[in-house]
Structure formats: structure tokens, C-alpha cells
mmCIF file of C-alpha atoms in Angstrom:
data_model
loop_
_atom_site.group_PDB
_atom_site.id
_atom_site.type_symbol
_atom_site.label_atom_id
_atom_site.label_comp_id
_atom_site.label_asym_id
_atom_site.label_seq_id
_atom_site.Cartn_x
_atom_site.Cartn_y
_atom_site.Cartn_z
ATOM 1 C CA MET A 1 -53.578 -1.546 -0.792
ATOM 2 C CA GLN A 2 -51.429 -1.348 -4.098
ATOM 3 C CA GLY A 3 -49.320 1.598 -2.806
ATOM 4 C CA TRP A 4 -48.606 -0.466 0.443
ATOM 5 C CA LYS A 5 -46.891 -3.074 -2.109
ATOM 6 C CA VAL A 6 -45.037 -0.673 -4.106
ATOM 7 C CA GLY A 7 -43.723 0.896 -1.089
ATOM 8 C CA SER A 8 -42.522 -2.323 0.148
ATOM 9 C CA LEU A 9 -40.791 -3.231 -2.495
ATOM 10 C CA ALA A 10 -39.046 -0.351 -2.779
ATOM 11 C CA ALA A 11 -37.954 -0.798 0.867
ATOM 12 C CA ALA A 12 -36.714 -3.794 0.436
ATOM 13 C CA ALA A 13 -34.610 -2.971 -2.881
ATOM 14 C CA ILE A 14 -33.112 -0.142 -1.052
ATOM 15 C CA ALA A 15 -32.382 -2.419 1.755
ATOM 16 C CA LEU A 16 -30.738 -5.064 -0.631
ATOM 17 C CA PHE A 17 -28.558 -2.190 -2.025
ATOM 18 C CA VAL A 18 -27.417 -0.784 1.558
ATOM 19 C CA GLY A 19 -26.809 -4.531 2.415
ATOM 20 C CA TRP A 20 -24.621 -5.341 -0.620
ATOM 21 C CA TYR A 21 -22.842 -1.586 -0.439
ATOM 22 C CA VAL A 22 -21.789 -2.170 2.920
ATOM 23 C CA GLY A 23 -21.797 -6.083 3.337
ATOM 24 C CA SER A 24 -20.103 -6.984 0.245
ATOM 25 C CA PRO A 25 -16.264 -5.181 0.608
ATOM 26 C CA TRP A 26 -16.219 -6.783 4.061
ATOM 27 C CA LEU A 27 -17.509 -10.320 2.600
ATOM 28 C CA THR A 28 -14.944 -10.104 0.160
ATOM 29 C CA LEU A 29 -11.680 -9.527 2.234
ATOM 30 C CA TYR A 30 -13.166 -12.193 4.733
ATOM 31 C CA ASN A 31 -13.221 -14.937 1.831
ATOM 32 C CA ILE A 32 -9.786 -13.857 0.495
ATOM 33 C CA LYS A 33 -8.193 -13.740 4.089
ATOM 34 C CA SER A 34 -9.976 -17.429 4.571
ATOM 35 C CA ALA A 35 -8.783 -18.704 0.993
ATOM 36 C CA VAL A 36 -5.259 -17.918 2.125
ATOM 37 C CA GLU A 37 -5.352 -19.452 5.403
ATOM 38 C CA ARG A 38 -7.108 -22.721 3.890
ATOM 39 C CA HIS A 39 -4.031 -22.454 1.217
ATOM 40 C CA ASP A 40 -7.304 -22.649 -1.385
ATOM 41 C CA VAL A 41 -5.297 -20.882 -4.319
ATOM 42 C CA GLU A 42 -8.117 -21.007 -6.671
ATOM 43 C CA GLY A 43 -10.670 -19.399 -4.416
ATOM 44 C CA MET A 44 -7.978 -16.570 -3.766
ATOM 45 C CA ILE A 45 -7.176 -16.193 -7.426
ATOM 46 C CA GLY A 46 -11.016 -15.862 -8.181
ATOM 47 C CA TYR A 47 -10.714 -12.654 -6.506
ATOM 48 C CA VAL A 48 -8.198 -11.293 -8.384
ATOM 49 C CA ASP A 49 -8.351 -9.415 -12.099
ATOM 50 C CA PHE A 50 -4.638 -10.004 -13.253
ATOM 51 C CA ASP A 51 -5.245 -8.063 -16.467
ATOM 52 C CA ALA A 52 -6.354 -4.833 -14.435
ATOM 53 C CA LEU A 53 -3.667 -5.673 -11.554
ATOM 54 C CA ARG A 54 -1.121 -5.968 -14.271
ATOM 55 C CA LEU A 55 -2.117 -2.584 -15.867
ATOM 56 C CA ASN A 56 -2.011 -0.802 -12.203
ATOM 57 C CA LEU A 57 1.278 -1.801 -11.505
ATOM 58 C CA LYS A 58 2.539 -0.800 -14.883
ATOM 59 C CA ASP A 59 1.128 2.954 -14.538
ATOM 60 C CA GLN A 60 2.454 3.559 -10.994
ATOM 61 C CA VAL A 61 6.119 2.110 -12.039
ATOM 62 C CA HIS A 62 5.798 4.720 -15.216
ATOM 63 C CA ALA A 63 4.623 7.416 -13.158
ATOM 64 C CA VAL A 64 7.134 6.780 -10.317
ATOM 65 C CA ALA A 65 9.833 6.739 -13.420
ATOM 66 C CA ALA A 66 8.479 9.998 -14.746
ATOM 67 C CA ALA A 67 8.550 11.710 -11.172
ATOM 68 C CA GLN A 68 12.635 10.498 -11.242
ATOM 69 C CA ARG A 69 13.474 12.279 -14.604
ATOM 70 C CA VAL A 70 17.054 11.366 -15.550
ATOM 71 C CA PRO A 71 19.059 14.714 -16.550
ATOM 72 C CA PRO A 72 19.673 14.801 -20.074
ATOM 73 C CA THR A 73 23.356 16.200 -19.552
ATOM 74 C CA ASP A 74 25.892 14.543 -16.603
ATOM 75 C CA SER A 75 27.788 17.277 -14.215
ATOM 76 C CA SER A 76 30.531 18.059 -16.997
ATOM 77 C CA GLY A 77 27.549 18.931 -19.639
ATOM 78 C CA TRP A 78 28.333 15.890 -21.720
ATOM 79 C CA SER A 79 24.424 14.500 -22.936
ATOM 80 C CA THR A 80 23.935 11.268 -21.777
ATOM 81 C CA PRO A 81 21.427 8.396 -22.920
ATOM 82 C CA ASN A 82 18.503 8.123 -21.087
ATOM 83 C CA PRO A 83 18.233 4.447 -19.997
ATOM 84 C CA VAL A 84 14.732 4.983 -18.628
ATOM 85 C CA PRO A 85 12.536 4.000 -21.637
ATOM 86 C CA GLN A 86 14.566 0.667 -22.058
ATOM 87 C CA GLN A 87 14.227 -0.137 -18.106
ATOM 88 C CA LEU A 88 10.563 0.274 -18.279
ATOM 89 C CA ALA A 89 10.074 -1.990 -21.136
ATOM 90 C CA ALA A 90 11.803 -4.507 -19.169
ATOM 91 C CA LEU A 91 9.499 -3.559 -16.099
ATOM 92 C CA ASP A 92 6.564 -4.038 -18.218
ATOM 93 C CA GLN A 93 7.768 -7.806 -19.364
ATOM 94 C CA GLN A 94 8.246 -8.719 -15.840
ATOM 95 C CA ILE A 95 5.352 -7.299 -14.754
ATOM 96 C CA ASP A 96 3.334 -9.332 -17.408
ATOM 97 C CA ALA A 97 5.454 -12.448 -16.782
ATOM 98 C CA TYR A 98 5.309 -12.390 -12.973
ATOM 99 C CA VAL A 99 1.696 -11.196 -12.320
ATOM 100 C CA THR A 100 -0.404 -13.827 -13.459
ATOM 101 C CA ALA A 101 -2.598 -16.679 -11.857
ATOM 102 C CA GLU A 102 0.238 -19.026 -12.572
ATOM 103 C CA THR A 103 2.913 -17.527 -10.529
ATOM 104 C CA ALA A 104 0.592 -17.209 -7.422
ATOM 105 C CA ARG A 105 0.121 -21.145 -7.650
ATOM 106 C CA ALA A 106 3.566 -21.183 -7.901
ATOM 107 C CA LEU A 107 4.107 -19.196 -4.798
ATOM 108 C CA PHE A 108 1.376 -21.173 -2.878
ATOM 109 C CA ALA A 109 2.765 -24.182 -3.760
ATOM 110 C CA LYS A 110 5.940 -22.997 -2.194
ATOM 111 C CA SER A 111 4.779 -21.689 1.000
ATOM 112 C CA GLU A 112 4.032 -23.156 4.166
ATOM 113 C CA ALA A 113 0.914 -25.070 5.070
ATOM 114 C CA PRO A 114 -1.927 -23.593 7.293
ATOM 115 C CA ARG A 115 -1.860 -23.690 10.763
ATOM 116 C CA PRO A 116 -4.483 -25.575 12.412
ATOM 117 C CA GLY A 117 -7.224 -22.993 13.705
ATOM 118 C CA ALA A 118 -5.797 -19.890 12.000
ATOM 119 C CA ASP A 119 -8.959 -19.281 10.706
ATOM 120 C CA THR A 120 -10.368 -15.783 12.444
ATOM 121 C CA ALA A 121 -14.221 -14.621 12.579
ATOM 122 C CA PRO A 122 -15.367 -11.901 10.250
ATOM 123 C CA GLY A 123 -15.075 -9.326 12.897
ATOM 124 C CA GLU A 124 -11.685 -9.689 13.544
ATOM 125 C CA LEU A 125 -10.833 -8.451 10.037
ATOM 126 C CA ALA A 126 -12.868 -5.377 10.861
ATOM 127 C CA GLN A 127 -10.313 -4.349 13.675
ATOM 128 C CA ASP A 128 -7.318 -4.486 11.493
ATOM 129 C CA VAL A 129 -8.871 -3.100 7.985
ATOM 130 C CA THR A 130 -10.434 0.132 7.017
ATOM 131 C CA ILE A 131 -12.528 0.389 3.368
ATOM 132 C CA ASP A 132 -12.545 3.776 1.704
ATOM 133 C CA ARG A 133 -15.181 3.793 -0.963
ATOM 134 C CA GLU A 134 -13.608 5.694 -3.853
ATOM 135 C CA THR A 135 -17.115 5.056 -5.920
ATOM 136 C CA LEU A 136 -19.399 3.176 -6.135
ATOM 137 C CA GLY A 137 -17.882 0.254 -7.950
ATOM 138 C CA ARG A 138 -14.599 0.854 -6.380
ATOM 139 C CA PHE A 139 -13.211 0.642 -2.800
ATOM 140 C CA VAL A 140 -9.565 0.871 -1.239
ATOM 141 C CA ALA A 141 -8.769 -1.584 1.882
ATOM 142 C CA ARG A 142 -5.905 -0.086 3.996
ATOM 143 C CA ARG A 143 -4.518 -1.227 7.339
ATOM 144 C CA LYS A 144 -5.936 0.697 10.182
ATOM 145 C CA ASN A 145 -4.076 3.561 11.636
ATOM 146 C CA ASP A 146 -1.586 3.667 8.202
ATOM 147 C CA GLU A 147 -0.500 6.888 7.476
ATOM 148 C CA THR A 148 1.497 5.713 4.161
ATOM 149 C CA GLY A 149 -1.191 5.738 1.908
ATOM 150 C CA ALA A 150 -0.772 1.864 0.545
ATOM 151 C CA GLY A 151 -3.865 -0.357 0.091
ATOM 152 C CA LEU A 152 -5.386 -2.830 -2.345
ATOM 153 C CA VAL A 153 -7.976 -1.427 -4.778
ATOM 154 C CA PHE A 154 -10.810 -3.752 -5.387
ATOM 155 C CA THR A 155 -13.427 -3.156 -8.512
ATOM 156 C CA ALA A 156 -17.045 -4.210 -8.673
ATOM 157 C CA HIS A 157 -17.602 -7.428 -10.982
ATOM 158 C CA GLY A 158 -20.991 -8.119 -11.402
ATOM 159 C CA LEU A 159 -22.102 -8.284 -7.475
ATOM 160 C CA GLY A 160 -19.112 -9.078 -6.224
ATOM 161 C CA TRP A 161 -15.366 -7.670 -5.961
ATOM 162 C CA LYS A 162 -11.612 -8.530 -7.197
ATOM 163 C CA LEU A 163 -8.416 -7.135 -6.825
ATOM 164 C CA SER A 164 -7.363 -5.083 -9.445
ATOM 165 C CA GLY A 165 -4.652 -2.506 -8.292
ATOM 166 C CA PHE A 166 -2.260 -1.795 -5.422
ATOM 167 C CA ARG A 167 -1.783 2.108 -4.145
ATOM 168 C CA LEU A 168 1.738 2.309 -3.306
ATOM 169 C CA PRO A 169 2.883 4.529 -0.249
ATOM 170 C CA ALA A 170 3.110 8.407 -1.241
ATOM 171 C CA ASN A 171 6.960 8.382 -0.659
ATOM 172 C CA MET A 172 7.627 5.946 -3.223
ATOM 173 C CA SER A 173 7.949 8.296 -5.972
ATOM 174 C CA GLN A 174 10.877 9.712 -4.217
ATOM 175 C CA PRO A 175 14.402 8.980 -5.579
ATOM 176 C CA GLY A 176 15.508 5.349 -4.120
ATOM 177 C CA ALA A 177 12.377 5.226 -1.501
ATOM 178 C CA MET A 178 11.681 1.732 -3.501
ATOM 179 C CA MET A 179 14.603 0.295 -2.769
ATOM 180 C CA ARG A 180 15.004 1.605 0.638
ATOM 181 C CA SER A 181 11.560 0.310 1.365
ATOM 182 C CA PHE A 182 12.733 -3.125 0.334
ATOM 183 C CA GLU A 183 15.920 -2.874 2.288
ATOM 184 C CA ARG A 184 13.876 -2.204 5.608
ATOM 185 C CA GLN A 185 11.549 -5.480 4.534
ATOM 186 C CA GLY A 186 14.666 -7.341 4.396
ATOM 187 C CA LEU A 187 14.085 -8.242 0.599
#
């Protein structure tokens, strides 16, 4: 009789863990999507780890800059100053200034009001998004059939998840790729 109770508790614990492992990322994405559609700024901000997001963006900008090294001399052999450290410092300051909850609130305040009936069912989200588990405490949400490698990185915070980074497309490290991407999007 005692073994039956222990086995039942173990089975229940395993079922709860599997349910959390499989279901909680989808629930997080659905809650973020719903908060955005309802214009619930505080609800959406609650799913973002701004400190980790700023650090992630800085790391990626620095990696792109390292991949696009400026030659120390020009074509005539003259030594040229390297503007990259000053540019990176300026970008770091801009990331610190703009990747904040206050900026998100300001952007939402200027955006359009939600459309009536825009809310979608949780199952519809799965048609457009795929979740790639990297570790027990991290997953990347990507658009289905997107070959660029872009995605949103979420890390575990307690039993929930928070947006903690972006995966930029792999081709963003090519010279001028970031500007071409912005131009294609009309930015």
C-alpha cells in the first residue's frame, strides 16, 4: 500500500513537470500576445527582463562590430583612426536609454488602439510559431518556416518565462546587412 502512494506521488510530480515543460512556454507567448492585443502595457512589460535584454543586445552589437573590423590603414597605406570603440560606446548608451519599461510604455501610448475581436485562440498561435528548447531554462520562439535564424529568447524566472534576448538573423554580421534589412522594412 505504501509503495502505491509513493508511485502515485512520483507519477503526479512527473506529470506536472512535463506539463510545465511543454505548456508553460506556449502559455507565456499567448499571454504576451493577448496583452499586446488588449494594449495591456504593464501585462506585456511583466514578461520582459529588460536588464538581460539590454545585455543581450549589446553583446550582439559588439559581435557584429568585431566581425566587421575596420582596417588599420587606408588604401594608400596611411594609418586611420578606428571609430568603432566610440561608436560602440554610443550604441551602448542608446541601448541603455531606450530598452526600458518606460520606452515600452511610451511606444504603446502612441500605438493604435486594439481592434475589437482581435484576440485569437491559443491554438492559432501554434500555427505561426515554433519553440526550440535550448536548455531546461531557455527557449527560443521563432516564426515557422523562417530560415534566417531570428527569434525571441526566453529564460525561466521562477515557474514563468521572460523575454531576455533576441536572436538576430545570421546574415546580420555581414557588412551593411543591418542597414539593408532596415531599408527593406521601410525603416
